[in-house]
Short mmCIF file of C-alpha atoms in Angstrom, two decimals:
data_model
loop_
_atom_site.label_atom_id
_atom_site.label_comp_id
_atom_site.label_asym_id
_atom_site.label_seq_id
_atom_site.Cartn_x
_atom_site.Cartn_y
_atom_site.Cartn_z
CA UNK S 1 0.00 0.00 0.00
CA UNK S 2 1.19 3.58 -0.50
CA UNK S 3 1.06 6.05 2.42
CA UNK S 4 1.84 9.16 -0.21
CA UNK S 5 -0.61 12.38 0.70
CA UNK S 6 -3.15 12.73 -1.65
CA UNK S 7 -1.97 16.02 -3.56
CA UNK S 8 -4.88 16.57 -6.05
CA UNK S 9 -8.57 15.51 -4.26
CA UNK S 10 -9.97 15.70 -7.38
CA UNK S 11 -7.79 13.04 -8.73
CA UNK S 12 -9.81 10.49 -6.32
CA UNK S 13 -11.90 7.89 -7.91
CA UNK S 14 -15.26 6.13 -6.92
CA UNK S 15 -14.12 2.76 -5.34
CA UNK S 16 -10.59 3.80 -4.68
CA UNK S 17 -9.09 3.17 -0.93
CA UNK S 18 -7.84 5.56 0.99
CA UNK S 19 -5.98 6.06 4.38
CA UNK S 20 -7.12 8.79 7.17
CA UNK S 21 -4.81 9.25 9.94
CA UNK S 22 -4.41 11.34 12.78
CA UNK S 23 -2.20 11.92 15.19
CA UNK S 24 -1.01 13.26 18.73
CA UNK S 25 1.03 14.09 21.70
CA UNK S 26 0.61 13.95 25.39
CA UNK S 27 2.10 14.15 28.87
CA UNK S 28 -0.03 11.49 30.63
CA UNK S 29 1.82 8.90 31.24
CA UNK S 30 -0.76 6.25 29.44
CA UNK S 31 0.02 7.96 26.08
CA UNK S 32 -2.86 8.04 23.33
CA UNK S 33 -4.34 4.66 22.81
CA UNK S 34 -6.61 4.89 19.75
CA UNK S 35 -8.37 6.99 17.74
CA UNK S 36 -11.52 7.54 16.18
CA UNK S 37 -13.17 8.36 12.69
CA UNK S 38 -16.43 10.50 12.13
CA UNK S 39 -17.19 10.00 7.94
CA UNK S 40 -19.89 12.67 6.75
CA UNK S 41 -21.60 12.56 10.31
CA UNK S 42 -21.69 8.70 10.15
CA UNK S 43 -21.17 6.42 12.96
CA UNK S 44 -17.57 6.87 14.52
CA UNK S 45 -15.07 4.35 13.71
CA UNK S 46 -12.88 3.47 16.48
CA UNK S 47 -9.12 1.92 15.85
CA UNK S 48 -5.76 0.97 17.51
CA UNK S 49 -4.30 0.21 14.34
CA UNK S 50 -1.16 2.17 13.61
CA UNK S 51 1.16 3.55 10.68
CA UNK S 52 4.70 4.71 12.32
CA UNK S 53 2.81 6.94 15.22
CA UNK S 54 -0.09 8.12 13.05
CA UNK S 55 -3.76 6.16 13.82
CA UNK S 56 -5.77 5.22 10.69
CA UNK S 57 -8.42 3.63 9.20
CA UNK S 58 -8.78 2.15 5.59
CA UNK S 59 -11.89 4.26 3.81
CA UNK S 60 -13.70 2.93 0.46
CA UNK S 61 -14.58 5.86 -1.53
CA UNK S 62 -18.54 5.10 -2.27
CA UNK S 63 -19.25 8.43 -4.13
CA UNK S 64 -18.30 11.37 -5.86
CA UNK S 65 -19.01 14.53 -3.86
CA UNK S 66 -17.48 16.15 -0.97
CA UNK S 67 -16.40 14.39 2.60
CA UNK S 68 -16.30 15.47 6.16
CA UNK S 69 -13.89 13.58 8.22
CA UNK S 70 -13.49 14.34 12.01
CA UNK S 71 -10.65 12.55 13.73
CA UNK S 72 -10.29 12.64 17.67
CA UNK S 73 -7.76 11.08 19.78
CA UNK S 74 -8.11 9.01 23.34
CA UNK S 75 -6.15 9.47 26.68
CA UNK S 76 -7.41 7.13 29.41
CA UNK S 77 -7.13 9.86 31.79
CA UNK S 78 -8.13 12.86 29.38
CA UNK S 79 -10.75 10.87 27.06
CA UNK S 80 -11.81 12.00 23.43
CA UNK S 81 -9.87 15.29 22.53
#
């Protein structure tokens, strides 16, 4: 797979995967311990899955158009931020 940034959106085709990531820092000792994903208002996506020290989640491009992605981190101590 190939973990280059997408340069040109509108080069993105119907049925075509694509990564999100996100990441973070923090002092708590616990560290960040997953992520989560919120497509076009959809149902949040939860993952521990990791690239180097960036969360992410595999995404199917369904349909043309525009996306909304929110992406939140998770401290045990600090929760969603």
């Amino acid at each position: 797979s190939s973990w280059n940034p997408i340069s040109n959106l509108n080069s993105i085709t119907i049925g075509q995967v694509v990564y999100f990531t996100v990441s973070g820092t923090t002092n708590e000792p616990q560290g960040l311990t997953k992520a989560r994903f919120t497509i076009n208002s959809g149902t949040p996506q939860e993952t521990t899955t990791k690239h180097g020290t960036d969360f992410y989640i595999q995404y199917t491009v369904t349909a043309a158009g525009t996306y909304t992605v929110q992406a939140e981190v998770f401290n045990p101590a600090l929760g969603w931020k």
